[in-house]
Amino acid sequence: MPAKVCFVTGSGRRIGASIIQKFAEEGYAVLIHVSTSREAGELLKSKLVEKGCKADLLQGDLSDEEQTNQLISMVSNHPFVQQRGGLDVLVHNASVYSQIPVDELSLETMRFLNRLHVEAPLQLSQGLQTSLSDVNGSIIALTDTSAGKAWKQLSHYTSSKAGLRQLMLNLAGEYAPNIRVNCVAPGAILSADWEHEHFSKIVQSIPLQRSGDPSDVAGAVYFFAVSPYLTGQELFVDGGWSINPS
Ligand SMILES: NC(=O)c1ccc[n+]([C@@H]2O[C@H](COP(=O)([O-])OP(=O)(O)OC[C@H]3O[C@@H](n4cnc5c(N)ncnc54)[C@H](OP(=O)(O)O)[C@@H]3O)[C@@H](O)[C@H]2O)c1
């Protein structure tokens, strides 16, 4: 029986790499995707192959519509997917996170974030729908815990993640019953380079008193992949940060 297949966007490093590792450990053939982190992606692939896992690396810039189409074709025609007869798991993980005061937020930046967080996931989901449907696969998107709150200097990031969340909810309805669609919403997991001090303050207010580990997020993504009666859900992986009144 050919191995099930998992494709994760933006998975050469950080949380994406951890999701790839989790699925590889669970016996899936994994398709790592990078945009600029080619070296990290190659390293991850060789580590997994050395351990006896089936892994391959694909590259493409998801802000580019044509490159995204090429990526869809690379995934659909990949030997792992062909042997299996379809794609079991598509994870929309690729992202860019930065702080910009709303007065300085350009339409160009806003378009880029909407492209990366909303348009590219739509294009990939549409392009891979048949492959996913053929094996009753599932889509899981990485959102975040920002919904319903006013975050300073994050309008571009949080509103595009809100678009992603709603798009996934709609796809859960449109693609049922053949494909399940869910979201995992991480809290404070890995700090960006520019926010170490702020991140430490956040961690002090988390009920479980630690930042999350990428493997905490990977475990939740895997949970959705193997839970056949779950669709249209968003699971917060945030140590209770979102329930804290302070
Ligand atoms: N880190 C956290 O604590 C946290 C909290 C809440 C939500 N999340 C969400 O969880 C997910 C993973 O978080 P993370 O911090 O590990 O993400 P990240 O490091 O900010 O980004 C993940 C990957 O996205 C890829 N990417 C960026 N622009 C791209 C483009 N134009 N085309 C294709 N890929 C592109 C990058 O690939 P290359 O390196 O190959 O260029 C990058 O490695 C994200 O969706 C994030 O929004 C994370």
PDB file of C-alpha atoms and ligand atoms in Angstrom:
ATOM      1  CA  MET A   1       0.000   0.000   0.000  1.00  0.00           C
ATOM      2  CA  PRO A   2       1.623   3.327  -1.068  1.00  0.00           C
ATOM      3  CA  ALA A   3       2.200   5.855   1.730  1.00  0.00           C
ATOM      4  CA  LYS A   4      -0.292   8.660   2.345  1.00  0.00           C
ATOM      5  CA  VAL A   5       1.039  12.038   1.152  1.00  0.00           C
ATOM      6  CA  CYS A   6       1.259  15.401   2.943  1.00  0.00           C
ATOM      7  CA  PHE A   7       2.255  18.725   1.312  1.00  0.00           C
ATOM      8  CA  VAL A   8       3.026  21.718   3.572  1.00  0.00           C
ATOM      9  CA  THR A   9       3.672  25.219   2.183  1.00  0.00           C
ATOM     10  CA  GLY A  10       6.569  27.197   3.689  1.00  0.00           C
ATOM     11  CA  SER A  11       7.962  24.139   5.436  1.00  0.00           C
ATOM     12  CA  GLY A  12      11.740  24.415   5.211  1.00  0.00           C
ATOM     13  CA  ARG A  13      12.047  25.722   8.755  1.00  0.00           C
ATOM     14  CA  ARG A  14      10.223  26.699  11.969  1.00  0.00           C
ATOM     15  CA  ILE A  15       6.618  25.462  12.449  1.00  0.00           C
ATOM     16  CA  GLY A  16       6.236  24.182   8.876  1.00  0.00           C
ATOM     17  CA  ALA A  17       9.308  21.963   9.269  1.00  0.00           C
ATOM     18  CA  SER A  18       7.905  20.582  12.511  1.00  0.00           C
ATOM     19  CA  ILE A  19       4.618  19.695  10.747  1.00  0.00           C
ATOM     20  CA  ILE A  20       6.588  17.907   8.028  1.00  0.00           C
ATOM     21  CA  GLN A  21       8.569  15.984  10.682  1.00  0.00           C
ATOM     22  CA  LYS A  22       5.387  14.914  12.468  1.00  0.00           C
ATOM     23  CA  PHE A  23       3.755  13.547   9.298  1.00  0.00           C
ATOM     24  CA  ALA A  24       7.002  11.844   8.213  1.00  0.00           C
ATOM     25  CA  GLU A  25       7.257  10.162  11.654  1.00  0.00           C
ATOM     26  CA  GLU A  26       3.665   8.964  11.211  1.00  0.00           C
ATOM     27  CA  GLY A  27       4.609   7.225   7.958  1.00  0.00           C
ATOM     28  CA  TYR A  28       3.433   9.813   5.417  1.00  0.00           C
ATOM     29  CA  ALA A  29       5.448  10.630   2.300  1.00  0.00           C
ATOM     30  CA  VAL A  30       6.106  14.352   2.681  1.00  0.00           C
ATOM     31  CA  LEU A  31       6.450  17.191   0.182  1.00  0.00           C
ATOM     32  CA  ILE A  32       8.440  20.029   1.730  1.00  0.00           C
ATOM     33  CA  HIS A  33       7.926  23.434   0.085  1.00  0.00           C
ATOM     34  CA  VAL A  34      10.251  26.443   0.258  1.00  0.00           C
ATOM     35  CA  SER A  35      10.392  29.856  -1.306  1.00  0.00           C
ATOM     36  CA  THR A  36      13.803  31.217  -0.239  1.00  0.00           C
ATOM     37  CA  SER A  37      14.940  28.636   2.371  1.00  0.00           C
ATOM     38  CA  ARG A  38      16.320  26.138  -0.160  1.00  0.00           C
ATOM     39  CA  GLU A  39      19.284  25.130   2.024  1.00  0.00           C
ATOM     40  CA  ALA A  40      17.125  24.491   5.103  1.00  0.00           C
ATOM     41  CA  GLY A  41      14.682  22.517   2.960  1.00  0.00           C
ATOM     42  CA  GLU A  42      17.447  20.354   1.483  1.00  0.00           C
ATOM     43  CA  LEU A  43      18.805  19.685   4.991  1.00  0.00           C
ATOM     44  CA  LEU A  44      15.370  18.688   6.297  1.00  0.00           C
ATOM     45  CA  LYS A  45      14.815  16.419   3.298  1.00  0.00           C
ATOM     46  CA  SER A  46      18.192  14.644   3.735  1.00  0.00           C
ATOM     47  CA  LYS A  47      17.612  14.151   7.496  1.00  0.00           C
ATOM     48  CA  LEU A  48      14.233  12.527   6.806  1.00  0.00           C
ATOM     49  CA  VAL A  49      15.514  10.380   3.929  1.00  0.00           C
ATOM     50  CA  GLU A  50      18.427   9.200   6.138  1.00  0.00           C
ATOM     51  CA  LYS A  51      15.831   8.040   8.677  1.00  0.00           C
ATOM     52  CA  GLY A  52      14.071   6.009   5.961  1.00  0.00           C
ATOM     53  CA  CYS A  53      11.206   8.476   5.359  1.00  0.00           C
ATOM     54  CA  LYS A  54       9.916   9.399   1.911  1.00  0.00           C
ATOM     55  CA  ALA A  55      10.515  13.122   1.413  1.00  0.00           C
ATOM     56  CA  ASP A  56      10.988  15.535  -1.470  1.00  0.00           C
ATOM     57  CA  LEU A  57      11.534  19.270  -1.835  1.00  0.00           C
ATOM     58  CA  LEU A  58       9.602  21.687  -4.058  1.00  0.00           C
ATOM     59  CA  GLN A  59      10.300  25.390  -4.549  1.00  0.00           C
ATOM     60  CA  GLY A  60       8.084  28.287  -5.606  1.00  0.00           C
ATOM     61  CA  ASP A  61       7.060  31.819  -4.709  1.00  0.00           C
ATOM     62  CA  LEU A  62       3.393  31.786  -3.701  1.00  0.00           C
ATOM     63  CA  SER A  63       3.065  35.523  -4.318  1.00  0.00           C
ATOM     64  CA  ASP A  64       3.411  34.674  -8.016  1.00  0.00           C
ATOM     65  CA  GLU A  65       0.323  33.206  -9.677  1.00  0.00           C
ATOM     66  CA  GLU A  66       2.257  31.381 -12.405  1.00  0.00           C
ATOM     67  CA  GLN A  67       4.736  29.836  -9.932  1.00  0.00           C
ATOM     68  CA  THR A  68       1.795  28.728  -7.804  1.00  0.00           C
ATOM     69  CA  ASN A  69       0.266  27.002 -10.851  1.00  0.00           C
ATOM     70  CA  GLN A  70       3.606  25.294 -11.494  1.00  0.00           C
ATOM     71  CA  LEU A  71       3.657  24.143  -7.873  1.00  0.00           C
ATOM     72  CA  ILE A  72       0.145  22.686  -8.228  1.00  0.00           C
ATOM     73  CA  SER A  73       1.327  20.772 -11.264  1.00  0.00           C
ATOM     74  CA  MET A  74       4.506  19.568  -9.459  1.00  0.00           C
ATOM     75  CA  VAL A  75       2.388  18.264  -6.562  1.00  0.00           C
ATOM     76  CA  SER A  76      -0.351  16.663  -8.700  1.00  0.00           C
ATOM     77  CA  ASN A  77       2.182  14.905 -10.916  1.00  0.00           C
ATOM     78  CA  HIS A  78       4.624  13.985  -8.173  1.00  0.00           C
ATOM     79  CA  PRO A  79       5.434  10.239  -8.018  1.00  0.00           C
ATOM     80  CA  PHE A  80       4.345  10.124  -4.324  1.00  0.00           C
ATOM     81  CA  VAL A  81       0.883  11.455  -5.316  1.00  0.00           C
ATOM     82  CA  GLN A  82       0.657   9.362  -8.485  1.00  0.00           C
ATOM     83  CA  GLN A  83       1.540   6.133  -6.637  1.00  0.00           C
ATOM     84  CA  ARG A  84      -0.897   6.901  -3.841  1.00  0.00           C
ATOM     85  CA  GLY A  85      -3.688   7.962  -6.232  1.00  0.00           C
ATOM     86  CA  GLY A  86      -4.157  11.372  -4.630  1.00  0.00           C
ATOM     87  CA  LEU A  87      -3.033  13.900  -2.017  1.00  0.00           C
ATOM     88  CA  ASP A  88      -4.074  13.180   1.581  1.00  0.00           C
ATOM     89  CA  VAL A  89      -3.131  16.432   3.328  1.00  0.00           C
ATOM     90  CA  LEU A  90      -2.603  20.004   2.127  1.00  0.00           C
ATOM     91  CA  VAL A  91      -1.355  22.431   4.806  1.00  0.00           C
ATOM     92  CA  HIS A  92      -1.490  26.197   4.155  1.00  0.00           C
ATOM     93  CA  ASN A  93       1.353  27.325   6.416  1.00  0.00           C
ATOM     94  CA  ALA A  94       3.344  29.923   4.408  1.00  0.00           C
ATOM     95  CA  SER A  95       3.140  33.370   5.922  1.00  0.00           C
ATOM     96  CA  VAL A  96       4.845  36.695   6.508  1.00  0.00           C
ATOM     97  CA  TYR A  97       4.514  38.379   9.902  1.00  0.00           C
ATOM     98  CA  SER A  98       5.551  41.995  10.470  1.00  0.00           C
ATOM     99  CA  GLN A  99       4.421  45.095  12.348  1.00  0.00           C
ATOM    100  CA  ILE A 100       3.358  48.165  10.350  1.00  0.00           C
ATOM    101  CA  PRO A 101       1.474  51.187  11.783  1.00  0.00           C
ATOM    102  CA  VAL A 102      -1.779  51.472   9.846  1.00  0.00           C
ATOM    103  CA  ASP A 103      -0.883  55.030   8.699  1.00  0.00           C
ATOM    104  CA  GLU A 104       2.147  53.608   6.925  1.00  0.00           C
ATOM    105  CA  LEU A 105       0.443  50.529   5.521  1.00  0.00           C
ATOM    106  CA  SER A 106       0.646  50.587   1.721  1.00  0.00           C
ATOM    107  CA  LEU A 107      -1.894  49.001  -0.583  1.00  0.00           C
ATOM    108  CA  GLU A 108       0.975  47.058  -2.117  1.00  0.00           C
ATOM    109  CA  THR A 109       1.750  45.414   1.250  1.00  0.00           C
ATOM    110  CA  MET A 110      -1.932  44.757   1.848  1.00  0.00           C
ATOM    111  CA  ARG A 111      -2.215  43.083  -1.574  1.00  0.00           C
ATOM    112  CA  PHE A 112       0.870  40.973  -0.869  1.00  0.00           C
ATOM    113  CA  LEU A 113      -0.535  39.707   2.455  1.00  0.00           C
ATOM    114  CA  ASN A 114      -3.916  38.969   0.899  1.00  0.00           C
ATOM    115  CA  ARG A 115      -2.152  37.177  -1.944  1.00  0.00           C
ATOM    116  CA  LEU A 116      -0.087  35.020   0.431  1.00  0.00           C
ATOM    117  CA  HIS A 117      -2.731  34.329   3.095  1.00  0.00           C
ATOM    118  CA  VAL A 118      -5.942  34.210   1.016  1.00  0.00           C
ATOM    119  CA  GLU A 119      -5.407  34.055  -2.752  1.00  0.00           C
ATOM    120  CA  ALA A 120      -2.600  31.482  -2.840  1.00  0.00           C
ATOM    121  CA  PRO A 121      -4.439  29.107  -0.438  1.00  0.00           C
ATOM    122  CA  LEU A 122      -7.536  29.440  -2.657  1.00  0.00           C
ATOM    123  CA  GLN A 123      -5.493  28.782  -5.822  1.00  0.00           C
ATOM    124  CA  LEU A 124      -3.758  25.761  -4.245  1.00  0.00           C
ATOM    125  CA  SER A 125      -7.005  24.362  -2.829  1.00  0.00           C
ATOM    126  CA  GLN A 126      -8.756  24.710  -6.201  1.00  0.00           C
ATOM    127  CA  GLY A 127      -5.798  23.304  -8.123  1.00  0.00           C
ATOM    128  CA  LEU A 128      -5.380  20.318  -5.818  1.00  0.00           C
ATOM    129  CA  GLN A 129      -9.080  19.672  -5.184  1.00  0.00           C
ATOM    130  CA  THR A 130      -9.264  16.654  -7.488  1.00  0.00           C
ATOM    131  CA  SER A 131      -6.120  15.048  -6.007  1.00  0.00           C
ATOM    132  CA  LEU A 132      -7.481  15.613  -2.483  1.00  0.00           C
ATOM    133  CA  SER A 133     -10.947  14.382  -3.347  1.00  0.00           C
ATOM    134  CA  ASP A 134      -9.609  11.171  -4.921  1.00  0.00           C
ATOM    135  CA  VAL A 135      -8.407   9.958  -1.486  1.00  0.00           C
ATOM    136  CA  ASN A 136     -10.880  11.837   0.750  1.00  0.00           C
ATOM    137  CA  GLY A 137      -8.076  14.111   1.862  1.00  0.00           C
ATOM    138  CA  SER A 138      -8.076  17.147   4.094  1.00  0.00           C
ATOM    139  CA  ILE A 139      -6.912  20.762   4.071  1.00  0.00           C
ATOM    140  CA  ILE A 140      -5.565  22.432   7.209  1.00  0.00           C
ATOM    141  CA  ALA A 141      -4.724  26.150   7.356  1.00  0.00           C
ATOM    142  CA  LEU A 142      -2.560  27.891   9.934  1.00  0.00           C
ATOM    143  CA  THR A 143      -4.498  30.895  11.154  1.00  0.00           C
ATOM    144  CA  ASP A 144      -3.832  32.574  14.522  1.00  0.00           C
ATOM    145  CA  THR A 145      -5.597  33.705  17.684  1.00  0.00           C
ATOM    146  CA  SER A 146      -6.214  37.296  16.516  1.00  0.00           C
ATOM    147  CA  ALA A 147      -9.918  37.018  15.611  1.00  0.00           C
ATOM    148  CA  GLY A 148     -12.281  39.506  17.251  1.00  0.00           C
ATOM    149  CA  LYS A 149      -9.586  41.719  18.803  1.00  0.00           C
ATOM    150  CA  ALA A 150      -8.003  45.047  17.804  1.00  0.00           C
ATOM    151  CA  TRP A 151      -4.271  44.397  17.367  1.00  0.00           C
ATOM    152  CA  LYS A 152      -2.008  47.425  17.007  1.00  0.00           C
ATOM    153  CA  GLN A 153       0.176  47.615  13.868  1.00  0.00           C
ATOM    154  CA  LEU A 154      -1.052  44.259  12.610  1.00  0.00           C
ATOM    155  CA  SER A 155      -4.019  45.239  10.391  1.00  0.00           C
ATOM    156  CA  HIS A 156      -2.464  43.697   7.282  1.00  0.00           C
ATOM    157  CA  TYR A 157      -1.552  40.410   8.988  1.00  0.00           C
ATOM    158  CA  THR A 158      -4.671  39.884  11.112  1.00  0.00           C
ATOM    159  CA  SER A 159      -7.199  40.907   8.434  1.00  0.00           C
ATOM    160  CA  SER A 160      -5.604  38.614   5.851  1.00  0.00           C
ATOM    161  CA  LYS A 161      -5.626  35.758   8.403  1.00  0.00           C
ATOM    162  CA  ALA A 162      -9.318  36.535   9.015  1.00  0.00           C
ATOM    163  CA  GLY A 163      -9.833  36.146   5.260  1.00  0.00           C
ATOM    164  CA  LEU A 164      -8.035  32.812   5.341  1.00  0.00           C
ATOM    165  CA  ARG A 165     -10.143  31.612   8.300  1.00  0.00           C
ATOM    166  CA  GLN A 166     -13.414  32.509   6.544  1.00  0.00           C
ATOM    167  CA  LEU A 167     -12.246  31.049   3.233  1.00  0.00           C
ATOM    168  CA  MET A 168     -11.466  27.731   4.940  1.00  0.00           C
ATOM    169  CA  LEU A 169     -14.879  27.735   6.625  1.00  0.00           C
ATOM    170  CA  ASN A 170     -16.530  28.270   3.235  1.00  0.00           C
ATOM    171  CA  LEU A 171     -14.401  25.558   1.600  1.00  0.00           C
ATOM    172  CA  ALA A 172     -15.398  23.154   4.386  1.00  0.00           C
ATOM    173  CA  GLY A 173     -18.983  23.618   3.213  1.00  0.00           C
ATOM    174  CA  GLU A 174     -18.200  23.637  -0.530  1.00  0.00           C
ATOM    175  CA  TYR A 175     -15.868  20.617  -0.496  1.00  0.00           C
ATOM    176  CA  ALA A 176     -17.899  18.365   1.837  1.00  0.00           C
ATOM    177  CA  PRO A 177     -18.284  15.433   1.930  1.00  0.00           C
ATOM    178  CA  ASN A 178     -15.123  14.489  -0.006  1.00  0.00           C
ATOM    179  CA  ILE A 179     -12.593  16.877   1.538  1.00  0.00           C
ATOM    180  CA  ARG A 180     -12.483  18.114   5.136  1.00  0.00           C
ATOM    181  CA  VAL A 181     -11.164  21.623   5.837  1.00  0.00           C
ATOM    182  CA  ASN A 182     -10.012  22.930   9.235  1.00  0.00           C
ATOM    183  CA  CYS A 183      -7.790  25.575  10.839  1.00  0.00           C
ATOM    184  CA  VAL A 184      -5.144  25.427  13.553  1.00  0.00           C
ATOM    185  CA  ALA A 185      -4.640  28.759  15.320  1.00  0.00           C
ATOM    186  CA  PRO A 186      -1.274  28.994  17.098  1.00  0.00           C
ATOM    187  CA  GLY A 187      -0.739  31.470  19.930  1.00  0.00           C
ATOM    188  CA  ALA A 188       2.787  32.479  20.997  1.00  0.00           C
ATOM    189  CA  ILE A 189       4.915  29.670  19.590  1.00  0.00           C
ATOM    190  CA  LEU A 190       8.075  31.041  17.959  1.00  0.00           C
ATOM    191  CA  SER A 191       9.024  34.682  18.231  1.00  0.00           C
ATOM    192  CA  ALA A 192       9.842  36.671  15.092  1.00  0.00           C
ATOM    193  CA  ASP A 193      13.325  38.252  15.147  1.00  0.00           C
ATOM    194  CA  TRP A 194      11.889  41.732  15.758  1.00  0.00           C
ATOM    195  CA  GLU A 195       9.601  40.901  18.720  1.00  0.00           C
ATOM    196  CA  HIS A 196      11.668  38.969  21.286  1.00  0.00           C
ATOM    197  CA  GLU A 197      10.998  41.428  24.155  1.00  0.00           C
ATOM    198  CA  HIS A 198       7.257  41.695  23.448  1.00  0.00           C
ATOM    199  CA  PHE A 199       7.053  37.906  23.059  1.00  0.00           C
ATOM    200  CA  SER A 200       8.583  37.353  26.543  1.00  0.00           C
ATOM    201  CA  LYS A 201       5.934  39.648  28.061  1.00  0.00           C
ATOM    202  CA  ILE A 202       3.146  37.716  26.323  1.00  0.00           C
ATOM    203  CA  VAL A 203       4.480  34.412  27.622  1.00  0.00           C
ATOM    204  CA  GLN A 204       4.178  35.725  31.219  1.00  0.00           C
ATOM    205  CA  SER A 205       0.414  36.083  30.696  1.00  0.00           C
ATOM    206  CA  ILE A 206      -0.158  32.592  29.273  1.00  0.00           C
ATOM    207  CA  PRO A 207      -2.052  30.341  31.737  1.00  0.00           C
ATOM    208  CA  LEU A 208       0.131  27.313  30.919  1.00  0.00           C
ATOM    209  CA  GLN A 209       3.187  29.520  31.659  1.00  0.00           C
ATOM    210  CA  ARG A 210       5.287  28.749  28.626  1.00  0.00           C
ATOM    211  CA  SER A 211       5.443  29.527  24.947  1.00  0.00           C
ATOM    212  CA  GLY A 212       4.226  26.781  22.649  1.00  0.00           C
ATOM    213  CA  ASP A 213       6.572  24.392  20.935  1.00  0.00           C
ATOM    214  CA  PRO A 214       6.294  23.887  17.136  1.00  0.00           C
ATOM    215  CA  SER A 215       5.536  20.227  17.908  1.00  0.00           C
ATOM    216  CA  ASP A 216       2.400  21.369  19.831  1.00  0.00           C
ATOM    217  CA  VAL A 217       1.122  22.919  16.598  1.00  0.00           C
ATOM    218  CA  ALA A 218       2.228  19.953  14.476  1.00  0.00           C
ATOM    219  CA  GLY A 219       0.301  17.609  16.788  1.00  0.00           C
ATOM    220  CA  ALA A 220      -2.896  19.635  16.301  1.00  0.00           C
ATOM    221  CA  VAL A 221      -2.476  19.653  12.502  1.00  0.00           C
ATOM    222  CA  TYR A 222      -2.016  15.880  12.561  1.00  0.00           C
ATOM    223  CA  PHE A 223      -5.079  15.512  14.815  1.00  0.00           C
ATOM    224  CA  PHE A 224      -7.253  17.189  12.151  1.00  0.00           C
ATOM    225  CA  ALA A 225      -5.726  15.046   9.407  1.00  0.00           C
ATOM    226  CA  VAL A 226      -6.766  11.827  11.175  1.00  0.00           C
ATOM    227  CA  SER A 227     -10.143  12.933  12.600  1.00  0.00           C
ATOM    228  CA  PRO A 228     -12.715  11.855   9.976  1.00  0.00           C
ATOM    229  CA  TYR A 229     -15.734  13.620  11.544  1.00  0.00           C
ATOM    230  CA  LEU A 230     -14.164  17.084  11.942  1.00  0.00           C
ATOM    231  CA  THR A 231     -14.613  19.817   9.352  1.00  0.00           C
ATOM    232  CA  GLY A 232     -15.047  23.605   9.455  1.00  0.00           C
ATOM    233  CA  GLN A 233     -13.311  23.888  12.841  1.00  0.00           C
ATOM    234  CA  GLU A 234     -10.574  26.115  14.257  1.00  0.00           C
ATOM    235  CA  LEU A 235      -8.454  24.783  17.096  1.00  0.00           C
ATOM    236  CA  PHE A 236      -6.518  27.231  19.290  1.00  0.00           C
ATOM    237  CA  VAL A 237      -3.074  25.969  20.308  1.00  0.00           C
ATOM    238  CA  ASP A 238      -2.130  28.766  22.665  1.00  0.00           C
ATOM    239  CA  GLY A 239      -1.674  27.472  26.228  1.00  0.00           C
ATOM    240  CA  GLY A 240      -4.895  29.257  27.215  1.00  0.00           C
ATOM    241  CA  TRP A 241      -3.675  32.731  26.109  1.00  0.00           C
ATOM    242  CA  SER A 242      -7.016  33.482  24.425  1.00  0.00           C
ATOM    243  CA  ILE A 243      -9.076  32.730  27.545  1.00  0.00           C
ATOM    244  CA  ASN A 244      -6.970  34.921  29.824  1.00  0.00           C
ATOM    245  CA  PRO A 245      -8.896  38.097  30.751  1.00  0.00           C
ATOM    246  CA  SER A 246      -5.713  40.148  31.385  1.00  0.00           C
TER     247      SER A 246
HETATM  248  N1  LIG B   1       5.265  31.684  15.099  1.00  0.00           N
HETATM  249  C1  LIG B   1       4.185  31.824  15.861  1.00  0.00           C
HETATM  250  O1  LIG B   1       4.275  31.907  17.108  1.00  0.00           O
HETATM  251  C2  LIG B   1       2.820  31.884  15.213  1.00  0.00           C
HETATM  252  C3  LIG B   1       1.744  32.448  15.923  1.00  0.00           C
HETATM  253  C4  LIG B   1       0.481  32.505  15.326  1.00  0.00           C
HETATM  254  C5  LIG B   1       0.297  31.989  14.039  1.00  0.00           C
HETATM  255  N2  LIG B   1       1.372  31.448  13.382  1.00  0.00           N
HETATM  256  C6  LIG B   1       1.148  30.924  12.018  1.00  0.00           C
HETATM  257  O2  LIG B   1       1.721  29.634  11.912  1.00  0.00           O
HETATM  258  C7  LIG B   1       2.346  29.473  10.634  1.00  0.00           C
HETATM  259  C8  LIG B   1       3.827  29.115  10.821  1.00  0.00           C
HETATM  260  O3  LIG B   1       4.456  30.138  11.610  1.00  0.00           O
HETATM  261  P1  LIG B   1       6.007  30.466  11.421  1.00  0.00           P
HETATM  262  O4  LIG B   1       6.323  31.530  12.412  1.00  0.00           O
HETATM  263  O5  LIG B   1       6.782  29.200  11.413  1.00  0.00           O
HETATM  264  O6  LIG B   1       5.965  31.090   9.938  1.00  0.00           O
HETATM  265  P2  LIG B   1       7.063  31.997   9.229  1.00  0.00           P
HETATM  266  O7  LIG B   1       8.410  31.562   9.656  1.00  0.00           O
HETATM  267  O8  LIG B   1       6.714  33.447   9.405  1.00  0.00           O
HETATM  268  O9  LIG B   1       6.792  31.656   7.679  1.00  0.00           O
HETATM  269  C9  LIG B   1       6.773  30.319   7.201  1.00  0.00           C
HETATM  270  C10 LIG B   1       7.306  30.253   5.802  1.00  0.00           C
HETATM  271  O10 LIG B   1       6.474  30.986   4.892  1.00  0.00           O
HETATM  272  C11 LIG B   1       7.208  31.031   3.706  1.00  0.00           C
HETATM  273  N3  LIG B   1       6.862  32.139   2.819  1.00  0.00           N
HETATM  274  C12 LIG B   1       6.918  33.463   3.062  1.00  0.00           C
HETATM  275  N4  LIG B   1       6.658  34.153   1.927  1.00  0.00           N
HETATM  276  C13 LIG B   1       6.444  33.232   0.951  1.00  0.00           C
HETATM  277  C14 LIG B   1       6.161  33.318  -0.425  1.00  0.00           C
HETATM  278  N5  LIG B   1       6.055  34.485  -1.067  1.00  0.00           N
HETATM  279  N6  LIG B   1       5.999  32.168  -1.117  1.00  0.00           N
HETATM  280  C15 LIG B   1       6.113  30.968  -0.496  1.00  0.00           C
HETATM  281  N7  LIG B   1       6.399  30.824   0.807  1.00  0.00           N
HETATM  282  C16 LIG B   1       6.566  31.947   1.514  1.00  0.00           C
HETATM  283  C17 LIG B   1       8.670  31.173   4.099  1.00  0.00           C
HETATM  284  O11 LIG B   1       9.402  30.252   3.286  1.00  0.00           O
HETATM  285  P3  LIG B   1      10.969  30.483   2.936  1.00  0.00           P
HETATM  286  O12 LIG B   1      11.665  30.564   4.269  1.00  0.00           O
HETATM  287  O13 LIG B   1      11.307  29.273   2.145  1.00  0.00           O
HETATM  288  O14 LIG B   1      11.073  31.755   2.129  1.00  0.00           O
HETATM  289  C18 LIG B   1       8.678  30.842   5.582  1.00  0.00           C
HETATM  290  O15 LIG B   1       9.697  29.948   5.960  1.00  0.00           O
HETATM  291  C19 LIG B   1       2.135  30.781   9.880  1.00  0.00           C
HETATM  292  O16 LIG B   1       1.023  30.671   9.034  1.00  0.00           O
HETATM  293  C20 LIG B   1       1.857  31.794  10.989  1.00  0.00           C
HETATM  294  O17 LIG B   1       1.050  32.871  10.564  1.00  0.00           O
HETATM  295  C21 LIG B   1       2.618  31.398  13.930  1.00  0.00           C
END
